[in-house]
Coordinates of C-alpha atoms in Angstrom, one line a residue:
X1 CA 69.8 -48.3 -32.4
X2 CA 69.4 -51.7 -34.1
X3 CA 71.7 -54.4 -32.9
X4 CA 73.7 -54.7 -36.2
X5 CA 74.5 -51.1 -36.2
X6 CA 75.6 -51.0 -32.6
X7 CA 77.9 -54.0 -33.1
X8 CA 79.4 -52.4 -36.2
X9 CA 80.1 -49.2 -34.2
X10 CA 81.7 -51.1 -31.3
X11 CA 84.0 -53.0 -33.6
X12 CA 85.0 -49.7 -35.3
X13 CA 85.7 -48.1 -31.9
X14 CA 88.0 -51.0 -31.0
X15 CA 89.9 -50.4 -34.2
X16 CA 90.3 -46.6 -33.5
X17 CA 91.3 -47.4 -29.9
X18 CA 94.0 -49.7 -31.1
X19 CA 95.4 -47.1 -33.5
X20 CA 95.6 -44.3 -30.9
X21 CA 99.2 -43.4 -30.0
X22 CA 100.4 -43.5 -26.4
X23 CA 100.4 -39.7 -26.3
X24 CA 96.7 -39.6 -27.4
X25 CA 97.3 -38.6 -31.0
X26 CA 96.9 -40.4 -34.3
X27 CA 99.0 -40.7 -37.4
X28 CA 97.6 -40.2 -40.9
X29 CA 99.0 -40.6 -44.4
X30 CA 99.7 -38.8 -47.7
X31 CA 99.0 -40.4 -51.0
X32 CA 100.0 -39.3 -54.5
X33 CA 96.7 -40.9 -55.8
X34 CA 93.2 -39.9 -54.9
X35 CA 92.1 -43.4 -55.7
X36 CA 93.3 -45.9 -54.9
X37 CA 94.7 -44.2 -51.8
X38 CA 98.2 -45.4 -51.1
X39 CA 100.2 -44.7 -47.9
X40 CA 103.2 -43.1 -49.5
X41 CA 104.1 -40.9 -46.4
X42 CA 103.2 -40.9 -42.7
X43 CA 102.3 -37.5 -41.2
X44 CA 101.5 -36.2 -37.8
X45 CA 98.9 -33.4 -38.2
X46 CA 96.5 -31.6 -35.9
X47 CA 93.9 -31.5 -38.6
X48 CA 93.0 -35.2 -38.9
X49 CA 92.9 -35.7 -35.0
X50 CA 90.6 -32.6 -34.8
X51 CA 88.2 -34.0 -37.3
X52 CA 88.4 -37.3 -35.5
X53 CA 87.6 -35.8 -32.1
X54 CA 84.5 -34.0 -33.4
X55 CA 83.3 -37.2 -35.1
X56 CA 83.5 -39.3 -31.9
X57 CA 82.6 -36.7 -29.2
X58 CA 79.0 -37.8 -28.9
X59 CA 79.7 -41.6 -28.8
X60 CA 79.7 -42.6 -25.1
X61 CA 81.8 -45.8 -25.6
X62 CA 84.5 -43.7 -27.3
X63 CA 85.0 -41.4 -24.3
X64 CA 88.3 -43.0 -23.3
X65 CA 89.6 -42.2 -26.8
X66 CA 88.3 -38.7 -26.9
X67 CA 89.6 -37.8 -23.4
X68 CA 93.1 -38.6 -24.3
X69 CA 92.8 -37.1 -27.8
X70 CA 91.4 -33.8 -26.4
X71 CA 94.4 -33.6 -24.0
X72 CA 96.8 -34.2 -26.9
X73 CA 95.0 -31.6 -29.0
X74 CA 95.2 -28.9 -26.3
X75 CA 98.9 -29.4 -26.2
X76 CA 99.1 -28.5 -29.9
X77 CA 97.9 -24.9 -29.5
X78 CA 100.0 -21.8 -29.7
X79 CA 100.1 -19.1 -27.0
X80 CA 97.4 -17.3 -29.0
X81 CA 95.2 -20.5 -29.3
X82 CA 96.0 -20.8 -33.0
X83 CA 96.7 -24.3 -34.5
X84 CA 99.0 -25.4 -37.3
X85 CA 98.4 -28.1 -39.8
X86 CA 101.4 -30.0 -38.5
X87 CA 101.6 -31.4 -35.0
X88 CA 104.0 -29.6 -32.6
X89 CA 106.8 -32.3 -32.8
X90 CA 106.2 -33.2 -36.5
X91 CA 109.5 -32.8 -38.6
X92 CA 107.4 -31.1 -41.3
X93 CA 107.0 -28.1 -38.9
X94 CA 110.5 -27.1 -40.2
X95 CA 110.8 -29.0 -43.5
X96 CA 107.4 -28.1 -44.9
X97 CA 106.6 -25.1 -42.7
X98 CA 103.1 -23.6 -43.0
X99 CA 101.7 -20.6 -41.1
X100 CA 99.0 -21.3 -38.5
X101 CA 95.6 -21.2 -40.1
X102 CA 91.9 -20.7 -39.3
X103 CA 90.8 -24.1 -40.7
X104 CA 92.9 -26.1 -38.3
X105 CA 92.2 -23.6 -35.5
X106 CA 88.4 -23.8 -36.0
X107 CA 88.3 -27.6 -36.4
X108 CA 90.4 -28.1 -33.2
X109 CA 88.3 -25.7 -31.2
X110 CA 85.1 -27.2 -32.5
X111 CA 86.2 -30.7 -31.2
X112 CA 87.4 -29.3 -27.9
X113 CA 84.3 -27.2 -27.3
X114 CA 82.0 -30.2 -28.0
X115 CA 84.1 -32.4 -25.8
X116 CA 84.2 -30.0 -22.9
X117 CA 82.5 -26.6 -23.2
X118 CA 84.5 -25.2 -20.3
X119 CA 87.7 -25.4 -22.4
X120 CA 86.5 -22.4 -24.5
X121 CA 86.2 -19.9 -21.7
X122 CA 86.4 -16.1 -21.9
X123 CA 90.2 -16.1 -22.2
X124 CA 90.1 -18.4 -25.2
X125 CA 87.2 -16.5 -26.8
X126 CA 89.3 -13.3 -26.4
X127 CA 92.1 -15.0 -28.2
X128 CA 89.9 -16.3 -31.0
X129 CA 88.4 -12.8 -31.6
X130 CA 91.9 -11.5 -32.0
X131 CA 92.6 -14.1 -34.6
X132 CA 89.4 -13.3 -36.5
X133 CA 90.0 -9.6 -36.4
X134 CA 93.5 -10.2 -37.8
X135 CA 92.1 -12.1 -40.8
X136 CA 88.8 -10.4 -41.6
X137 CA 88.4 -9.1 -45.2
X138 CA 85.5 -6.9 -44.0
X139 CA 84.0 -6.2 -40.6
X140 CA 82.4 -9.4 -39.5
X141 CA 84.0 -11.5 -42.1
X142 CA 84.5 -13.5 -44.2
X143 CA 88.0 -14.4 -43.1
X144 CA 91.2 -15.3 -44.8
X145 CA 92.5 -18.8 -44.3
X146 CA 96.1 -18.1 -43.1
X147 CA 97.2 -16.3 -40.0
X148 CA 99.6 -14.0 -41.8
X149 CA 99.8 -10.2 -42.1
X150 CA 97.5 -8.6 -44.7
X151 CA 100.4 -7.5 -46.8
X152 CA 101.7 -11.1 -47.3
X153 CA 102.0 -12.7 -50.7
X154 CA 98.8 -13.2 -52.5
X155 CA 98.9 -17.0 -52.1
X156 CA 98.4 -16.7 -48.4
X157 CA 95.4 -14.2 -48.6
X158 CA 92.7 -16.5 -50.0
X159 CA 89.1 -16.6 -48.6
X160 CA 87.8 -20.1 -48.5
X161 CA 84.3 -21.5 -48.1
X162 CA 85.2 -24.5 -46.1
X163 CA 87.3 -22.5 -43.7
X164 CA 84.6 -19.9 -43.1
X165 CA 82.0 -22.6 -42.6
X166 CA 84.1 -24.1 -39.8
X167 CA 84.5 -20.6 -38.3
X168 CA 80.7 -20.2 -38.5
X169 CA 80.1 -23.5 -36.8
X170 CA 82.6 -22.7 -34.0
X171 CA 80.8 -19.3 -33.4
X172 CA 77.4 -21.1 -33.3
X173 CA 78.8 -23.4 -30.6
X174 CA 79.5 -20.4 -28.5
X175 CA 76.1 -18.8 -29.1
X176 CA 77.1 -16.4 -31.8
X177 CA 76.7 -16.0 -35.5
X178 CA 77.8 -13.5 -38.2
X179 CA 75.5 -12.4 -41.1
X180 CA 78.4 -12.2 -43.5
X181 CA 79.2 -15.9 -43.1
X182 CA 75.5 -16.8 -43.4
X183 CA 75.5 -14.8 -46.6
X184 CA 78.5 -16.6 -47.9
X185 CA 76.8 -20.0 -47.2
X186 CA 73.6 -18.8 -48.9
X187 CA 75.5 -17.9 -52.0
X188 CA 77.3 -21.3 -52.0
X189 CA 74.0 -23.1 -51.8
X190 CA 72.0 -21.1 -54.3
X191 CA 74.8 -21.1 -56.9
X192 CA 76.0 -24.6 -56.0
X193 CA 79.4 -23.0 -55.5
X194 CA 81.0 -25.7 -53.3
X195 CA 84.6 -25.1 -54.1
X196 CA 87.8 -25.1 -52.0
X197 CA 91.4 -25.6 -53.1
X198 CA 92.0 -27.5 -49.9
X199 CA 89.6 -30.4 -50.5
X200 CA 89.5 -32.8 -53.5
X201 CA 85.8 -33.5 -53.4
X202 CA 82.6 -31.7 -52.5
X203 CA 81.7 -34.0 -49.6
X204 CA 83.7 -32.3 -46.8
X205 CA 82.3 -29.0 -48.0
X206 CA 78.7 -30.3 -47.7
X207 CA 79.6 -31.7 -44.3
X208 CA 80.9 -28.3 -43.1
X209 CA 78.1 -26.2 -44.6
X210 CA 75.4 -28.5 -43.3
X211 CA 76.5 -28.3 -39.7
X212 CA 77.0 -24.5 -39.7
X213 CA 74.0 -23.4 -41.8
X214 CA 70.8 -22.2 -40.2
X215 CA 69.3 -20.2 -43.2
X216 CA 66.4 -20.7 -45.5
X217 CA 68.0 -22.8 -48.1
X218 CA 68.6 -26.0 -46.0
X219 CA 66.2 -28.0 -48.1
X220 CA 68.1 -27.0 -51.3
X221 CA 71.4 -28.1 -49.8
X222 CA 69.8 -31.4 -48.8
X223 CA 68.6 -31.8 -52.4
X224 CA 72.1 -31.3 -53.8
X225 CA 73.4 -34.0 -51.5
X226 CA 70.6 -36.4 -52.2
X227 CA 71.0 -35.9 -56.0
X228 CA 74.5 -37.3 -55.8
X229 CA 73.3 -40.7 -54.6
X230 CA 74.1 -43.7 -56.8
X231 CA 71.3 -46.0 -58.0
X232 CA 72.2 -48.3 -55.1
X233 CA 71.3 -45.6 -52.6
X234 CA 74.7 -44.6 -51.2
X235 CA 77.4 -42.2 -52.4
X236 CA 80.0 -44.6 -54.0
X237 CA 82.6 -44.9 -51.2
X238 CA 82.4 -45.3 -47.4
X239 CA 84.0 -41.8 -46.7
X240 CA 81.7 -40.0 -49.1
X241 CA 78.6 -41.9 -47.8
X242 CA 79.5 -41.2 -44.2
X243 CA 80.0 -37.4 -44.9
X244 CA 76.7 -37.3 -46.9
X245 CA 74.7 -39.1 -44.1
X246 CA 76.1 -36.8 -41.4
X247 CA 75.3 -33.8 -43.5
X248 CA 71.7 -34.9 -44.0
X249 CA 71.4 -35.5 -40.3
X250 CA 72.6 -31.9 -39.6
X251 CA 69.9 -30.8 -42.0
X252 CA 67.2 -32.8 -40.2
X253 CA 66.7 -35.1 -43.2
X254 CA 65.9 -38.9 -43.0
X255 CA 68.9 -41.1 -43.6
X256 CA 68.4 -43.6 -46.5
X257 CA 68.5 -47.2 -45.1
X258 CA 70.4 -48.4 -48.2
X259 CA 73.3 -46.1 -47.4
X260 CA 73.4 -47.3 -43.8
X261 CA 73.4 -50.9 -44.8
X262 CA 76.1 -50.2 -47.4
X263 CA 78.4 -48.8 -44.6
X264 CA 77.7 -51.8 -42.4
X265 CA 78.4 -54.2 -45.2
X266 CA 81.6 -52.4 -46.2
X267 CA 83.3 -52.7 -42.8
X268 CA 86.5 -54.6 -43.0
X269 CA 87.4 -57.6 -40.7
X270 CA 89.5 -55.5 -38.4
X271 CA 86.6 -53.1 -37.8
X272 CA 87.7 -50.3 -40.1
X273 CA 86.8 -48.7 -43.4
X274 CA 89.7 -47.9 -45.8
X275 CA 91.6 -44.7 -46.1
X276 CA 90.3 -42.2 -48.6
X277 CA 91.4 -38.8 -49.8
X278 CA 89.9 -36.3 -47.4
X279 CA 91.9 -33.1 -48.0
X280 CA 94.9 -31.9 -50.1
X281 CA 98.4 -32.4 -48.7
X282 CA 101.6 -30.5 -49.7
X283 CA 102.6 -31.3 -53.2
X284 CA 105.7 -33.5 -53.7
X285 CA 107.9 -32.8 -56.8
X286 CA 105.0 -30.8 -58.3
X287 CA 102.5 -33.6 -57.8
X288 CA 99.4 -33.2 -55.7
X289 CA 99.1 -35.4 -52.7
X290 CA 96.0 -36.3 -50.7
X291 CA 95.5 -36.8 -47.0
X292 CA 93.6 -39.6 -45.3
X293 CA 93.7 -42.5 -43.0
X294 CA 91.7 -45.6 -42.2
X295 CA 91.2 -44.3 -38.7
X296 CA 89.8 -41.0 -40.0
X297 CA 87.4 -42.7 -42.4
X298 CA 86.4 -45.1 -39.6
X299 CA 85.7 -42.2 -37.2
X300 CA 83.5 -40.4 -39.7
X301 CA 81.6 -43.6 -40.4
X302 CA 81.0 -44.0 -36.7
X303 CA 79.7 -40.5 -36.6
X304 CA 77.3 -41.2 -39.5
X305 CA 76.0 -44.5 -38.0
X306 CA 75.7 -43.4 -34.4
X307 CA 72.5 -41.8 -33.2
X308 CA 70.8 -41.7 -29.8
X309 CA 67.8 -44.1 -29.5
X310 CA 64.5 -42.4 -30.2
X311 CA 62.4 -42.0 -27.0
X312 CA 59.3 -44.2 -26.9
X313 CA 56.2 -42.4 -28.0
X314 CA 53.5 -45.0 -28.7
X315 CA 53.1 -46.5 -25.2
X316 CA 54.0 -43.4 -23.1
X317 CA 51.4 -40.7 -22.6
X318 CA 52.7 -37.2 -22.1
X319 CA 51.8 -35.9 -18.6
X320 CA 49.4 -33.1 -18.8
X321 CA 50.7 -29.9 -17.1
X322 CA 49.2 -29.2 -13.7
X323 CA 46.0 -27.3 -13.9
X324 CA 45.8 -27.6 -17.7
X325 CA 42.0 -28.2 -17.7
X326 CA 41.3 -25.1 -15.5
X327 CA 43.7 -23.0 -17.6
X328 CA 41.9 -23.9 -20.9
X329 CA 38.5 -23.5 -19.2
X330 CA 39.2 -20.0 -17.9
X331 CA 40.6 -18.9 -21.3
X332 CA 37.5 -20.3 -23.0
X333 CA 35.1 -18.6 -20.6
X334 CA 36.9 -15.3 -21.0
X335 CA 36.9 -15.6 -24.8
X336 CA 33.1 -16.3 -24.7
X337 CA 32.6 -13.2 -22.5
X338 CA 34.6 -11.0 -24.9
X339 CA 32.8 -12.5 -28.0
X340 CA 29.5 -11.1 -26.6
X341 CA 30.9 -7.5 -26.8
X342 CA 29.9 -5.1 -29.5
X343 CA 31.8 -5.6 -32.8
X344 CA 34.5 -3.0 -32.6
X345 CA 35.3 -3.6 -28.9
X346 CA 35.0 -7.4 -29.5
X347 CA 37.7 -7.4 -32.2
X348 CA 40.3 -5.4 -30.2
X349 CA 39.5 -7.4 -27.0
X350 CA 40.0 -10.8 -28.5
X351 CA 43.2 -9.7 -30.2
X352 CA 44.5 -8.6 -26.8
X353 CA 43.4 -11.9 -25.2
X354 CA 45.4 -13.7 -27.9
X355 CA 48.4 -11.6 -27.2
X356 CA 48.2 -12.3 -23.4
X357 CA 47.8 -16.0 -24.0
X358 CA 51.0 -16.1 -26.0
X359 CA 53.1 -14.5 -23.3
X360 CA 55.4 -16.7 -21.3
X361 CA 53.8 -16.0 -17.9
X362 CA 50.2 -16.5 -18.9
X363 CA 49.9 -19.8 -16.9
X364 CA 51.4 -18.1 -13.8
X365 CA 48.8 -15.3 -13.9
X366 CA 45.7 -17.5 -14.7
X367 CA 46.6 -20.5 -12.5
X368 CA 48.1 -18.7 -9.5
X369 CA 45.0 -19.2 -7.2
X370 CA 44.8 -22.9 -8.1
X371 CA 48.6 -23.5 -7.7
X372 CA 48.6 -21.6 -4.4
X373 CA 45.8 -23.8 -3.1
X374 CA 47.8 -26.9 -4.0
X375 CA 50.7 -25.5 -2.1
X376 CA 48.9 -25.2 1.2
X377 CA 49.8 -27.6 4.0
X378 CA 46.1 -28.3 4.3
X379 CA 44.8 -27.9 0.7
X380 CA 41.1 -26.9 0.6
X381 CA 38.5 -29.0 -1.1
X382 CA 38.5 -28.6 -4.8
X383 CA 36.7 -25.3 -5.3
X384 CA 36.6 -25.0 -9.1
X385 CA 34.3 -22.0 -9.1
X386 CA 36.4 -20.0 -6.7
X387 CA 39.7 -20.7 -8.5
X388 CA 38.1 -20.0 -11.9
X389 CA 36.7 -16.6 -10.7
X390 CA 40.0 -15.6 -9.1
X391 CA 42.0 -16.7 -12.2
X392 CA 39.6 -14.8 -14.4
X393 CA 39.9 -11.7 -12.3
X394 CA 43.7 -12.0 -12.5
X395 CA 43.6 -12.3 -16.3
X396 CA 41.3 -9.4 -16.8
X397 CA 43.4 -7.2 -14.4
X398 CA 46.6 -8.2 -16.2
X399 CA 45.0 -7.3 -19.6
X400 CA 43.9 -3.9 -18.3
X401 CA 47.2 -2.8 -16.6
X402 CA 49.3 -4.1 -19.5
X403 CA 47.4 -1.6 -21.8
X404 CA 47.6 1.1 -19.2
X405 CA 51.3 0.6 -18.8
X406 CA 51.8 1.2 -22.5
X407 CA 50.0 4.6 -22.1
X408 CA 52.2 5.4 -19.1
X409 CA 55.2 4.7 -21.2
X410 CA 53.9 6.9 -24.0
X411 CA 53.4 3.8 -26.2
X412 CA 49.7 3.3 -25.9
X413 CA 47.4 2.3 -28.7
X414 CA 44.2 4.5 -28.3
X415 CA 42.1 1.7 -29.9
X416 CA 43.0 -0.5 -26.9
X417 CA 42.0 2.0 -24.2
X418 CA 38.4 0.9 -24.3
X419 CA 39.6 -2.7 -24.0
X420 CA 41.5 -1.8 -20.8
X421 CA 38.5 -0.2 -19.3
X422 CA 36.2 -3.1 -20.1
X423 CA 38.8 -5.6 -18.7
X424 CA 39.3 -3.6 -15.5
X425 CA 35.5 -3.6 -14.9
X426 CA 35.4 -7.4 -15.4
X427 CA 38.4 -7.9 -13.1
X428 CA 36.7 -6.0 -10.2
X429 CA 33.4 -7.9 -10.8
X430 CA 35.2 -11.3 -10.8
X431 CA 37.0 -10.4 -7.5
X432 CA 33.7 -9.3 -6.0
X433 CA 31.8 -12.4 -7.1
X434 CA 34.6 -14.8 -5.9
X435 CA 34.0 -14.0 -2.2
X436 CA 30.8 -11.8 -2.1
X437 CA 30.3 -12.2 1.6
X438 CA 33.8 -11.6 2.7
X439 CA 34.0 -7.8 3.5
X440 CA 37.6 -7.9 4.6
X441 CA 38.7 -9.5 1.3
X442 CA 36.6 -7.0 -0.7
X443 CA 38.3 -4.1 1.1
X444 CA 41.7 -5.7 0.3
X445 CA 40.8 -5.8 -3.4
X446 CA 39.9 -2.2 -3.5
X447 CA 43.0 -1.2 -1.5
X448 CA 45.2 -3.1 -3.9
X449 CA 43.8 -1.4 -6.9
X450 CA 44.3 2.0 -5.2
X451 CA 47.9 1.0 -4.4
X452 CA 48.5 0.1 -8.1
X453 CA 47.1 3.4 -9.3
X454 CA 49.1 5.3 -6.6
X455 CA 52.3 3.6 -7.6
X456 CA 51.7 4.4 -11.3
X457 CA 51.1 8.1 -10.3
X458 CA 54.3 8.1 -8.3
X459 CA 56.3 6.8 -11.2
X460 CA 54.9 9.4 -13.6
X461 CA 55.7 12.2 -11.1
X462 CA 59.1 11.0 -10.1
X463 CA 60.7 8.6 -12.5
X464 CA 60.7 10.4 -15.8
X465 CA 63.5 12.2 -17.7
X466 CA 63.2 14.5 -20.7
X467 CA 65.0 13.1 -23.7
X468 CA 65.3 15.2 -26.8
X469 CA 67.7 15.8 -29.7
X470 CA 70.1 13.3 -28.2
X471 CA 70.2 14.9 -24.8
X472 CA 69.1 13.7 -21.4
X473 CA 67.8 16.3 -18.9
X474 CA 68.1 15.1 -15.2
X475 CA 66.4 17.3 -12.7
X476 CA 66.5 14.9 -9.7
X477 CA 66.8 11.2 -9.4
X478 CA 63.9 9.3 -7.8
X479 CA 64.2 7.9 -4.3
X480 CA 63.2 4.2 -4.5
X481 CA 63.8 3.6 -0.8
X482 CA 63.2 0.0 0.1
X483 CA 62.1 -0.8 -3.5
X484 CA 58.6 -1.5 -2.3
X485 CA 57.2 0.8 -5.0
X486 CA 58.4 -1.7 -7.6
X487 CA 56.0 -4.3 -6.1
X488 CA 53.1 -1.9 -5.6
X489 CA 52.6 -1.5 -9.4
X490 CA 51.8 -5.2 -9.5
X491 CA 50.0 -5.8 -6.2
X492 CA 47.1 -7.4 -8.0
X493 CA 49.3 -10.4 -8.1
X494 CA 48.7 -10.9 -4.3
X495 CA 44.9 -10.8 -4.5
X496 CA 44.3 -14.4 -5.7
X497 CA 46.4 -16.1 -3.0
X498 CA 44.7 -13.8 -0.4
X499 CA 41.3 -14.9 -1.8
X500 CA 42.2 -18.6 -1.4
X501 CA 43.3 -17.9 2.2
X502 CA 40.1 -16.0 2.9
X503 CA 38.1 -18.9 1.6
X504 CA 39.6 -21.2 4.4
X505 CA 39.2 -18.6 7.2
X506 CA 42.5 -16.8 7.1
X507 CA 41.7 -13.1 6.7
X508 CA 43.9 -10.7 4.7
X509 CA 45.0 -9.1 8.0
X510 CA 46.1 -12.4 9.6
X511 CA 49.9 -12.6 10.1
X512 CA 50.0 -15.7 7.8
X513 CA 48.3 -13.7 5.0
X514 CA 50.7 -10.7 5.6
X515 CA 53.7 -13.0 5.2
X516 CA 52.2 -14.3 1.9
X517 CA 51.7 -10.7 0.7
X518 CA 55.3 -9.8 1.6
X519 CA 56.6 -13.0 0.0
X520 CA 54.9 -12.1 -3.3
X521 CA 56.0 -8.5 -3.0
X522 CA 59.6 -9.4 -2.7
X523 CA 59.3 -11.8 -5.6
X524 CA 57.7 -9.0 -7.7
X525 CA 60.6 -6.7 -6.8
X526 CA 63.1 -9.3 -7.9
X527 CA 61.2 -9.9 -11.1
X528 CA 60.9 -6.2 -11.9
X529 CA 64.7 -5.8 -11.3
X530 CA 65.4 -8.7 -13.6
X531 CA 63.3 -7.1 -16.4
X532 CA 64.8 -3.7 -15.9
X533 CA 68.3 -5.0 -15.9
X534 CA 67.7 -6.3 -19.4
X535 CA 65.8 -3.3 -20.7
X536 CA 67.6 -0.3 -19.1
X537 CA 69.2 0.9 -22.4
X538 CA 65.8 1.1 -24.1
X539 CA 64.3 2.6 -20.9
X540 CA 66.7 5.5 -20.8
X541 CA 66.1 6.4 -24.4
X542 CA 62.4 6.4 -23.6
X543 CA 63.0 8.8 -20.6
X544 CA 62.2 6.3 -17.9
X545 CA 64.3 6.5 -14.7
X546 CA 63.9 2.9 -13.5
X547 CA 65.7 1.9 -10.4
X548 CA 68.4 0.2 -12.5
X549 CA 69.1 3.4 -14.4
X550 CA 68.9 5.5 -11.2
X551 CA 71.4 3.1 -9.5
X552 CA 73.9 3.4 -12.4
X553 CA 73.7 7.2 -12.4
X554 CA 74.1 7.3 -8.6
X555 CA 77.0 4.9 -8.7
X556 CA 78.7 7.1 -11.4
X557 CA 77.9 10.2 -9.3
X558 CA 76.1 11.8 -12.3
X559 CA 74.8 15.2 -11.3
X560 CA 71.5 16.8 -12.4
X561 CA 71.7 18.7 -15.6
X562 CA 71.7 18.2 -19.4
X563 CA 73.8 15.3 -20.6
X564 CA 74.8 14.2 -24.1
X565 CA 73.5 10.6 -24.5
X566 CA 76.1 9.8 -27.1
X567 CA 78.8 10.4 -24.5
X568 CA 76.9 9.2 -21.5
X569 CA 75.6 5.8 -22.7
X570 CA 79.1 4.2 -23.4
X571 CA 80.2 5.3 -19.9
X572 CA 77.0 3.9 -18.4
X573 CA 77.4 0.6 -20.3
X574 CA 80.9 0.1 -19.0
X575 CA 80.0 1.0 -15.4
X576 CA 76.9 -1.1 -15.5
X577 CA 78.7 -4.2 -16.7
X578 CA 81.7 -3.8 -14.4
X579 CA 80.1 -2.5 -11.2
X580 CA 76.4 -1.9 -10.9
X581 CA 75.3 -5.3 -12.4
X582 CA 76.9 -7.2 -9.5
X583 CA 75.1 -5.0 -7.0
X584 CA 71.8 -5.4 -8.8
X585 CA 72.2 -9.2 -8.8
X586 CA 72.8 -9.0 -5.1
X587 CA 69.6 -7.0 -4.8
X588 CA 67.7 -9.6 -6.7
X589 CA 69.2 -12.4 -4.6
X590 CA 68.3 -10.5 -1.4
X591 CA 64.7 -10.1 -2.3
X592 CA 64.3 -13.7 -3.5
X593 CA 65.7 -14.8 -0.1
X594 CA 63.1 -12.6 1.6
X595 CA 60.4 -14.0 -0.6
X596 CA 61.4 -17.5 0.5
X597 CA 61.7 -16.5 4.1
X598 CA 58.2 -14.9 4.2
X599 CA 56.7 -17.9 2.5
X600 CA 58.2 -20.2 5.1
X601 CA 57.2 -17.9 8.0
X602 CA 53.6 -17.9 6.8
X603 CA 53.3 -21.4 8.3
X604 CA 50.7 -22.4 5.7
X605 CA 52.8 -23.5 2.7
X606 CA 54.6 -26.8 2.0
X607 CA 58.4 -26.5 1.6
X608 CA 58.0 -26.8 -2.2
X609 CA 55.3 -24.3 -3.1
X610 CA 54.3 -22.1 -6.0
X611 CA 56.1 -19.0 -4.6
X612 CA 59.4 -20.8 -4.3
X613 CA 58.8 -22.2 -7.8
X614 CA 58.3 -18.6 -9.1
X615 CA 61.6 -17.7 -7.7
X616 CA 63.6 -20.4 -9.4
X617 CA 63.8 -18.9 -13.0
X618 CA 65.0 -15.5 -11.6
X619 CA 67.6 -17.2 -9.4
X620 CA 68.8 -19.2 -12.5
X621 CA 68.9 -16.0 -14.5
X622 CA 71.0 -14.2 -11.8
X623 CA 73.5 -17.2 -11.8
X624 CA 73.7 -17.1 -15.6
X625 CA 74.2 -13.3 -15.6
X626 CA 77.0 -13.5 -13.1
X627 CA 78.7 -16.3 -15.0
X628 CA 78.4 -14.4 -18.3
X629 CA 79.8 -11.3 -16.6
X630 CA 82.8 -13.3 -15.3
X631 CA 83.3 -14.8 -18.7
X632 CA 83.1 -11.4 -20.3
X633 CA 85.6 -9.9 -17.9
X634 CA 87.9 -12.8 -18.5
X635 CA 87.5 -12.2 -22.3
X636 CA 88.3 -8.5 -22.0
X637 CA 91.4 -9.2 -19.8
X638 CA 92.6 -11.6 -22.5
X639 CA 91.7 -9.4 -25.4
X640 CA 93.3 -6.2 -24.0
X641 CA 96.5 -8.0 -22.7
X642 CA 99.6 -7.1 -24.5

C-alpha cells in the first residue's frame, strides 16, 4: 500500500477510535435532509455499528476498536440471536418501537462472523435457521424483512433485495448458499432492479449484492457501477465512492486511481469524511429522515482504501514441486507409448491417461518411488531409470484397476476394457524391467497382483446386496475382520517402495520391508475408510456392502431380510451421524497411528517421510469431520430446544 494511502487510513482510524463510546458502541444521527446531511437527532442503533464492524474487521490497526465493538454488539442480541434496529438501552426501543428484523440480524452476524468465526457456532446457526424458517416466503427463501408472524399487517411482510443479499452473504460466510437468493440477485442485476424502501440510494444495494453474489452476471453488475462514475472518475461523494470501490473489489475489478485519490483528497483535517445518508430512519411528523454519521462514512472509506500489499512476483521465483521434472517425464513417456497404439485403442487410452492426470492423487501414484527414496535415512544415488520405470508401472497399474473397479461396480464402459488390459500388461512389464535380476522382488510383484485379484473376487462374493424397486435384500453381512481386505485391493501401492528397497539390498522379505508394507497397508485402510465414509449413501443404493455400511447395519442390529430403503435410509443417516461416524473416525485414527508406527519401526525412514506425509490429509479430514459433527449436534440441540 502506498505511503499516502496508509497515512490516510491511520488518521481515519484515529478519528474512529476517538468517537468510540466507553461501552464500545457508536452513536449516529438522523437528518431530515438527504443533502446536506444535518445532525437533527442522535440515535443509538445496532445497525450502524454492525456496518462499521464489518468495514474495519480486516484492518489490523483497527483491532482494538473492533474487539470492543464486537463485545458491545454481542450484548445487543436477543435470546434467539435476533437483532433490533435500536440498541438495547436506546429510548427509541419504547418510543419508536420496531420488531427485530433480518437486516440488522444479518449485518450484525456478518460483522461478528468475520471478526471471530467461532462466535457463529452450531447453537447460533440453529437459532439463525429458526429465524429464517419463520420468515421464508417459499422453501429456501426469499425472506421477509421483519421477524413477525406471517398474519401480521401487510406493512411488516415485505420482501426486500438488500435484506436478502445480507442473508445470502451471511450464509456464504458459513459455507452455505440458497439458489432462491441467487435467483433474486440474478433478477436484480439483469433487470437493474436495485430497489429497497430502506435505502435512499442504489449504492448500499450495489455494496450488498456485490459481496454476496457468485453468479454469472458479475461483470454486468460491475458495468452498472462503473457507468455511474462522474467525468472526474469518482462517484460524486465520499460515501458513494467508498461503497462503489468496495463493490468493485468484491467483484474482482480494478479500482480507478482517480477515485482513490479523490477519497484521499477529501479527508477532513480531523481524519474523517462527512456524514451522508446511508439508510432511511423513522419519519418525523410525516417527513422522511435519513441515517448516517461521519464515523460510519469514515469506516466505509477505510474499507475501500485498505487492501493487503500484493506479494512480490517479479523477483521471486516459484519453487518447483519436488520431483516435478520426473513427474512430467513419466507422463510424457507414457503418452508417447500410448500414442503408438492402433487408432481406436490409442484414442481411448489417451483419454484415460488425461483423466488420471487430472485426479488429485496423480502425483502420489507416479512419484511414490522417487519420494520414498528421498525419505530413506540413506538415500540411494539418483537412479532416474529405476524411479521412472517404477512410477510408470504404478501409473499403468492404477489405470488398469481403476477401469476394472468400474466393472466390478457395474459401472464399466466396455470401450475401456481393452485399455485396462493394455495398461495392465504394461504395468507388469515395467515392474519386470525395473529390477530384472531380482527374483525375490519379481515374486512379490506377481504375489501382489494375485492379492489384488483375490480381494476383488472376495468383494464380489461377499460384499454385495440386491437392490431393486426401492428394497434392499440382505442375506448376510460380510466379515471384514481386521480390515486387511480393504488394503489388499490396493496392494500395488506397496510395490514401488519395495522396489526401491530391493535396489539397495533390502529384500521384500526383510523385516524393514515388511514394516513398510504394513505401514502402507494401514494407510490404505484409513484412506479407503475415509472414501467410504463420504460415499456410503451412494454405495448402498448401488448394492455395495462396504465396511462403513456393514458397520452401520451392525450397530443398528439390522437383521437379514428385505428392507424398504425409503424407511431404512433416514434411520441409517441418523445412526451414522450420531454414533457410527465417531467409531469410524476412531478406526481411521487407529490405522493411521499403526501406519506411522510401522514406518518408524522399519528403521530405514527419516522422521518426516512420504508415508507420514500421506497420512496428514486423512488426519486433517478426521479432525474436520469430528468438529463438524460436534457443530451439527450443537446445532440440533439448539434447533430442537423448546
